Amino acid sequence: MRSQALDPFRISIAICNCLYGVQLLFSEDLGAGFARAVNDWMAAEWLDKEPRLRASIVVPVQNPEMAVDEIERVAPDRRFVQVLMLVMGDMPLGKRHYCRSMPRRAPRAADWHPRGSSYPHPVTPLGWPTYYTEDYAAQATAFQQGLSSLVCEACSLNFLP
């Protein structure tokens, strides 16, 4: 990573996003356990070994209170700079399910990852795309819907002072 990604481009800071399938697990407890393990692994195997790296906090979106617990556990480590959320999940990110606790308690920023989905439904209204390029381009509508959800639903109230 140093010789191929950081050094040749003179990167001073890089953010690692671990796209492990924590959000795909049906069990809230298993999701919380995997999130904890992924975050601990990220700190021990990557952040401790390369001072230029930062990371996103992986959270179990299945249970917002467990997600807040994980944020509060990991956030004191300043090398974790944001919370990683998948852009497509079981429901829009502005739903009260997510926003009762998480926005006010998130330490810094949230990152919506474009290649993130639990994929219970096709990414397009017409069904599953065949090629990666189609799938990638279809993520734009997920971002639009997510932003609309945050603006229009109850979650937006949690961002007000």
PDB file of N, CA, C and O in Angstrom, residues 43-91:
ATOM      1  N   ALA A  43      -8.045  -0.728  13.341  1.00  0.00           N
ATOM      2  CA  ALA A  43      -7.087   0.008  14.183  1.00  0.00           C
ATOM      3  C   ALA A  43      -5.778  -0.757  14.327  1.00  0.00           C
ATOM      4  O   ALA A  43      -4.693  -0.184  14.155  1.00  0.00           O
ATOM      5  N   ALA A  44      -5.869  -2.045  14.611  1.00  0.00           N
ATOM      6  CA  ALA A  44      -4.665  -2.840  14.884  1.00  0.00           C
ATOM      7  C   ALA A  44      -3.848  -3.139  13.634  1.00  0.00           C
ATOM      8  O   ALA A  44      -2.614  -3.078  13.656  1.00  0.00           O
ATOM      9  N   GLU A  45      -4.501  -3.477  12.554  1.00  0.00           N
ATOM     10  CA  GLU A  45      -3.789  -3.943  11.365  1.00  0.00           C
ATOM     11  C   GLU A  45      -3.464  -2.855  10.352  1.00  0.00           C
ATOM     12  O   GLU A  45      -2.606  -3.059   9.495  1.00  0.00           O
ATOM     13  N   TRP A  46      -4.136  -1.733  10.418  1.00  0.00           N
ATOM     14  CA  TRP A  46      -3.892  -0.676   9.437  1.00  0.00           C
ATOM     15  C   TRP A  46      -3.459   0.633  10.099  1.00  0.00           C
ATOM     16  O   TRP A  46      -2.412   1.165   9.787  1.00  0.00           O
ATOM     17  N   LEU A  47      -4.289   1.155  10.986  1.00  0.00           N
ATOM     18  CA  LEU A  47      -4.000   2.473  11.556  1.00  0.00           C
ATOM     19  C   LEU A  47      -2.755   2.477  12.423  1.00  0.00           C
ATOM     20  O   LEU A  47      -1.987   3.443  12.403  1.00  0.00           O
ATOM     21  N   ASP A  48      -2.549   1.408  13.187  1.00  0.00           N
ATOM     22  CA  ASP A  48      -1.363   1.335  14.043  1.00  0.00           C
ATOM     23  C   ASP A  48      -0.074   1.213  13.229  1.00  0.00           C
ATOM     24  O   ASP A  48       0.999   1.565  13.698  1.00  0.00           O
ATOM     25  N   LYS A  49      -0.194   0.730  12.000  1.00  0.00           N
ATOM     26  CA  LYS A  49       0.991   0.459  11.195  1.00  0.00           C
ATOM     27  C   LYS A  49       1.323   1.553  10.185  1.00  0.00           C
ATOM     28  O   LYS A  49       2.406   1.540   9.599  1.00  0.00           O
ATOM     29  N   GLU A  50       0.398   2.484   9.962  1.00  0.00           N
ATOM     30  CA  GLU A  50       0.639   3.541   8.986  1.00  0.00           C
ATOM     31  C   GLU A  50       0.009   4.837   9.483  1.00  0.00           C
ATOM     32  O   GLU A  50      -1.205   4.980   9.496  1.00  0.00           O
ATOM     33  N   PRO A  51       0.839   5.799   9.897  1.00  0.00           N
ATOM     34  CA  PRO A  51       0.314   7.034  10.494  1.00  0.00           C
ATOM     35  C   PRO A  51      -0.464   7.929   9.532  1.00  0.00           C
ATOM     36  O   PRO A  51      -1.191   8.807   9.974  1.00  0.00           O
ATOM     37  N   ARG A  52      -0.348   7.684   8.237  1.00  0.00           N
ATOM     38  CA  ARG A  52      -1.089   8.506   7.275  1.00  0.00           C
ATOM     39  C   ARG A  52      -2.536   8.048   7.097  1.00  0.00           C
ATOM     40  O   ARG A  52      -3.322   8.747   6.472  1.00  0.00           O
ATOM     41  N   LEU A  53      -2.866   6.903   7.661  1.00  0.00           N
ATOM     42  CA  LEU A  53      -4.210   6.362   7.460  1.00  0.00           C
ATOM     43  C   LEU A  53      -5.193   6.858   8.507  1.00  0.00           C
ATOM     44  O   LEU A  53      -4.853   7.030   9.678  1.00  0.00           O
ATOM     45  N   ARG A  54      -6.408   7.057   8.060  1.00  0.00           N
ATOM     46  CA  ARG A  54      -7.571   7.299   8.915  1.00  0.00           C
ATOM     47  C   ARG A  54      -8.596   6.249   8.512  1.00  0.00           C
ATOM     48  O   ARG A  54      -8.414   5.533   7.539  1.00  0.00           O
ATOM     49  N   ALA A  55      -9.693   6.170   9.243  1.00  0.00           N
ATOM     50  CA  ALA A  55     -10.673   5.136   8.925  1.00  0.00           C
ATOM     51  C   ALA A  55     -12.087   5.617   9.214  1.00  0.00           C
ATOM     52  O   ALA A  55     -12.308   6.579   9.945  1.00  0.00           O
ATOM     53  N   SER A  56     -13.031   4.899   8.624  1.00  0.00           N
ATOM     54  CA  SER A  56     -14.448   5.106   8.893  1.00  0.00           C
ATOM     55  C   SER A  56     -14.896   4.091   9.933  1.00  0.00           C
ATOM     56  O   SER A  56     -14.445   2.946   9.928  1.00  0.00           O
ATOM     57  N   ILE A  57     -15.795   4.513  10.796  1.00  0.00           N
ATOM     58  CA  ILE A  57     -16.369   3.613  11.798  1.00  0.00           C
ATOM     59  C   ILE A  57     -17.460   2.793  11.127  1.00  0.00           C
ATOM     60  O   ILE A  57     -18.400   3.342  10.551  1.00  0.00           O
ATOM     61  N   VAL A  58     -17.334   1.491  11.182  1.00  0.00           N
ATOM     62  CA  VAL A  58     -18.369   0.591  10.673  1.00  0.00           C
ATOM     63  C   VAL A  58     -19.380   0.392  11.797  1.00  0.00           C
ATOM     64  O   VAL A  58     -19.006   0.113  12.936  1.00  0.00           O
ATOM     65  N   VAL A  59     -20.668   0.554  11.489  1.00  0.00           N
ATOM     66  CA  VAL A  59     -21.711   0.438  12.507  1.00  0.00           C
ATOM     67  C   VAL A  59     -22.754  -0.598  12.108  1.00  0.00           C
ATOM     68  O   VAL A  59     -22.987  -0.827  10.925  1.00  0.00           O
ATOM     69  N   PRO A  60     -23.399  -1.205  13.098  1.00  0.00           N
ATOM     70  CA  PRO A  60     -24.495  -2.130  12.804  1.00  0.00           C
ATOM     71  C   PRO A  60     -25.792  -1.343  12.603  1.00  0.00           C
ATOM     72  O   PRO A  60     -26.457  -0.969  13.564  1.00  0.00           O
ATOM     73  N   VAL A  61     -26.135  -1.072  11.357  1.00  0.00           N
ATOM     74  CA  VAL A  61     -27.324  -0.261  11.077  1.00  0.00           C
ATOM     75  C   VAL A  61     -28.623  -0.970  11.452  1.00  0.00           C
ATOM     76  O   VAL A  61     -29.673  -0.356  11.486  1.00  0.00           O
ATOM     77  N   GLN A  62     -28.545  -2.263  11.746  1.00  0.00           N
ATOM     78  CA  GLN A  62     -29.740  -3.002  12.126  1.00  0.00           C
ATOM     79  C   GLN A  62     -30.369  -2.443  13.399  1.00  0.00           C
ATOM     80  O   GLN A  62     -31.557  -2.586  13.620  1.00  0.00           O
ATOM     81  N   ASN A  63     -29.559  -1.830  14.245  1.00  0.00           N
ATOM     82  CA  ASN A  63     -30.039  -1.323  15.524  1.00  0.00           C
ATOM     83  C   ASN A  63     -29.342   0.012  15.804  1.00  0.00           C
ATOM     84  O   ASN A  63     -28.150   0.028  16.109  1.00  0.00           O
ATOM     85  N   PRO A  64     -30.075   1.128  15.704  1.00  0.00           N
ATOM     86  CA  PRO A  64     -29.445   2.435  15.883  1.00  0.00           C
ATOM     87  C   PRO A  64     -28.780   2.620  17.250  1.00  0.00           C
ATOM     88  O   PRO A  64     -27.743   3.265  17.347  1.00  0.00           O
ATOM     89  N   GLU A  65     -29.357   2.073  18.311  1.00  0.00           N
ATOM     90  CA  GLU A  65     -28.735   2.227  19.631  1.00  0.00           C
ATOM     91  C   GLU A  65     -27.402   1.482  19.694  1.00  0.00           C
ATOM     92  O   GLU A  65     -26.436   1.983  20.274  1.00  0.00           O
ATOM     93  N   MET A  66     -27.338   0.301  19.087  1.00  0.00           N
ATOM     94  CA  MET A  66     -26.071  -0.425  19.032  1.00  0.00           C
ATOM     95  C   MET A  66     -25.059   0.311  18.150  1.00  0.00           C
ATOM     96  O   MET A  66     -23.862   0.308  18.434  1.00  0.00           O
ATOM     97  N   ALA A  67     -25.569   0.969  17.104  1.00  0.00           N
ATOM     98  CA  ALA A  67     -24.688   1.772  16.246  1.00  0.00           C
ATOM     99  C   ALA A  67     -24.101   2.932  17.044  1.00  0.00           C
ATOM    100  O   ALA A  67     -22.906   3.217  16.953  1.00  0.00           O
ATOM    101  N   VAL A  68     -24.941   3.602  17.844  1.00  0.00           N
ATOM    102  CA  VAL A  68     -24.462   4.698  18.680  1.00  0.00           C
ATOM    103  C   VAL A  68     -23.431   4.186  19.683  1.00  0.00           C
ATOM    104  O   VAL A  68     -22.402   4.830  19.912  1.00  0.00           O
ATOM    105  N   ASP A  69     -23.692   3.025  20.265  1.00  0.00           N
ATOM    106  CA  ASP A  69     -22.730   2.449  21.212  1.00  0.00           C
ATOM    107  C   ASP A  69     -21.375   2.242  20.545  1.00  0.00           C
ATOM    108  O   ASP A  69     -20.328   2.521  21.142  1.00  0.00           O
ATOM    109  N   GLU A  70     -21.389   1.746  19.309  1.00  0.00           N
ATOM    110  CA  GLU A  70     -20.129   1.507  18.603  1.00  0.00           C
ATOM    111  C   GLU A  70     -19.446   2.827  18.246  1.00  0.00           C
ATOM    112  O   GLU A  70     -18.233   2.952  18.346  1.00  0.00           O
ATOM    113  N   ILE A  71     -20.226   3.825  17.842  1.00  0.00           N
ATOM    114  CA  ILE A  71     -19.657   5.142  17.550  1.00  0.00           C
ATOM    115  C   ILE A  71     -18.980   5.695  18.804  1.00  0.00           C
ATOM    116  O   ILE A  71     -17.840   6.168  18.755  1.00  0.00           O
ATOM    117  N   GLU A  72     -19.675   5.634  19.925  1.00  0.00           N
ATOM    118  CA  GLU A  72     -19.120   6.180  21.168  1.00  0.00           C
ATOM    119  C   GLU A  72     -17.899   5.396  21.646  1.00  0.00           C
ATOM    120  O   GLU A  72     -16.992   5.960  22.235  1.00  0.00           O
ATOM    121  N   ARG A  73     -17.856   4.108  21.349  1.00  0.00           N
ATOM    122  CA  ARG A  73     -16.705   3.289  21.744  1.00  0.00           C
ATOM    123  C   ARG A  73     -15.473   3.643  20.920  1.00  0.00           C
ATOM    124  O   ARG A  73     -14.363   3.753  21.446  1.00  0.00           O
ATOM    125  N   VAL A  74     -15.660   3.855  19.625  1.00  0.00           N
ATOM    126  CA  VAL A  74     -14.531   4.037  18.715  1.00  0.00           C
ATOM    127  C   VAL A  74     -14.144   5.508  18.534  1.00  0.00           C
ATOM    128  O   VAL A  74     -12.980   5.821  18.306  1.00  0.00           O
ATOM    129  N   ALA A  75     -15.096   6.412  18.640  1.00  0.00           N
ATOM    130  CA  ALA A  75     -14.850   7.827  18.334  1.00  0.00           C
ATOM    131  C   ALA A  75     -13.718   8.477  19.126  1.00  0.00           C
ATOM    132  O   ALA A  75     -13.057   9.377  18.589  1.00  0.00           O
ATOM    133  N   PRO A  76     -13.431   8.089  20.370  1.00  0.00           N
ATOM    134  CA  PRO A  76     -12.297   8.719  21.046  1.00  0.00           C
ATOM    135  C   PRO A  76     -10.954   8.528  20.323  1.00  0.00           C
ATOM    136  O   PRO A  76     -10.040   9.326  20.503  1.00  0.00           O
ATOM    137  N   ASP A  77     -10.849   7.500  19.513  1.00  0.00           N
ATOM    138  CA  ASP A  77      -9.657   7.306  18.691  1.00  0.00           C
ATOM    139  C   ASP A  77      -9.777   8.260  17.505  1.00  0.00           C
ATOM    140  O   ASP A  77     -10.547   8.014  16.574  1.00  0.00           O
ATOM    141  N   ARG A  78      -9.046   9.346  17.521  1.00  0.00           N
ATOM    142  CA  ARG A  78      -9.175  10.409  16.517  1.00  0.00           C
ATOM    143  C   ARG A  78      -8.769   9.966  15.115  1.00  0.00           C
ATOM    144  O   ARG A  78      -8.961  10.711  14.151  1.00  0.00           O
ATOM    145  N   ARG A  79      -8.220   8.779  14.986  1.00  0.00           N
ATOM    146  CA  ARG A  79      -7.892   8.271  13.653  1.00  0.00           C
ATOM    147  C   ARG A  79      -9.149   7.822  12.914  1.00  0.00           C
ATOM    148  O   ARG A  79      -9.129   7.671  11.698  1.00  0.00           O
ATOM    149  N   PHE A  80     -10.244   7.604  13.632  1.00  0.00           N
ATOM    150  CA  PHE A  80     -11.530   7.316  13.003  1.00  0.00           C
ATOM    151  C   PHE A  80     -12.217   8.649  12.766  1.00  0.00           C
ATOM    152  O   PHE A  80     -12.545   9.362  13.711  1.00  0.00           O
ATOM    153  N   VAL A  81     -12.416   9.001  11.509  1.00  0.00           N
ATOM    154  CA  VAL A  81     -12.829  10.357  11.164  1.00  0.00           C
ATOM    155  C   VAL A  81     -14.277  10.483  10.690  1.00  0.00           C
ATOM    156  O   VAL A  81     -14.763  11.594  10.502  1.00  0.00           O
ATOM    157  N   GLN A  82     -14.956   9.371  10.471  1.00  0.00           N
ATOM    158  CA  GLN A  82     -16.340   9.432  10.006  1.00  0.00           C
ATOM    159  C   GLN A  82     -17.021   8.107  10.257  1.00  0.00           C
ATOM    160  O   GLN A  82     -16.383   7.118  10.609  1.00  0.00           O
ATOM    161  N   VAL A  83     -18.331   8.104  10.064  1.00  0.00           N
ATOM    162  CA  VAL A  83     -19.141   6.894  10.190  1.00  0.00           C
ATOM    163  C   VAL A  83     -19.495   6.437   8.778  1.00  0.00           C
ATOM    164  O   VAL A  83     -19.916   7.243   7.944  1.00  0.00           O
ATOM    165  N   LEU A  84     -19.319   5.160   8.500  1.00  0.00           N
ATOM    166  CA  LEU A  84     -19.595   4.609   7.176  1.00  0.00           C
ATOM    167  C   LEU A  84     -20.992   4.021   7.124  1.00  0.00           C
ATOM    168  O   LEU A  84     -21.338   3.156   7.925  1.00  0.00           O
ATOM    169  N   MET A  85     -21.789   4.519   6.205  1.00  0.00           N
ATOM    170  CA  MET A  85     -23.135   3.989   5.970  1.00  0.00           C
ATOM    171  C   MET A  85     -23.241   3.606   4.494  1.00  0.00           C
ATOM    172  O   MET A  85     -22.679   4.289   3.633  1.00  0.00           O
ATOM    173  N   LEU A  86     -23.959   2.555   4.212  1.00  0.00           N
ATOM    174  CA  LEU A  86     -24.209   2.177   2.826  1.00  0.00           C
ATOM    175  C   LEU A  86     -25.325   3.060   2.286  1.00  0.00           C
ATOM    176  O   LEU A  86     -26.286   3.366   2.984  1.00  0.00           O
ATOM    177  N   VAL A  87     -25.214   3.458   1.026  1.00  0.00           N
ATOM    178  CA  VAL A  87     -26.204   4.356   0.454  1.00  0.00           C
ATOM    179  C   VAL A  87     -27.562   3.671   0.275  1.00  0.00           C
ATOM    180  O   VAL A  87     -28.594   4.314   0.347  1.00  0.00           O
ATOM    181  N   MET A  88     -27.563   2.363   0.071  1.00  0.00           N
ATOM    182  CA  MET A  88     -28.822   1.633  -0.109  1.00  0.00           C
ATOM    183  C   MET A  88     -28.942   0.564   0.962  1.00  0.00           C
ATOM    184  O   MET A  88     -28.066  -0.259   1.126  1.00  0.00           O
ATOM    185  N   GLY A  89     -30.041   0.605   1.668  1.00  0.00           N
ATOM    186  CA  GLY A  89     -30.274  -0.384   2.704  1.00  0.00           C
ATOM    187  C   GLY A  89     -31.732  -0.800   2.729  1.00  0.00           C
ATOM    188  O   GLY A  89     -32.427  -0.730   1.709  1.00  0.00           O
ATOM    189  N   ASP A  90     -32.192  -1.196   3.891  1.00  0.00           N
ATOM    190  CA  ASP A  90     -33.572  -1.648   4.011  1.00  0.00           C
ATOM    191  C   ASP A  90     -34.578  -0.511   3.994  1.00  0.00           C
ATOM    192  O   ASP A  90     -35.748  -0.717   3.717  1.00  0.00           O
ATOM    193  N   MET A  91     -34.123   0.694   4.353  1.00  0.00           N
ATOM    194  CA  MET A  91     -35.003   1.869   4.348  1.00  0.00           C
ATOM    195  C   MET A  91     -34.160   3.111   4.152  1.00  0.00           C
ATOM    196  O   MET A  91     -32.950   3.087   4.364  1.00  0.00           O
TER     197      MET A  91
END
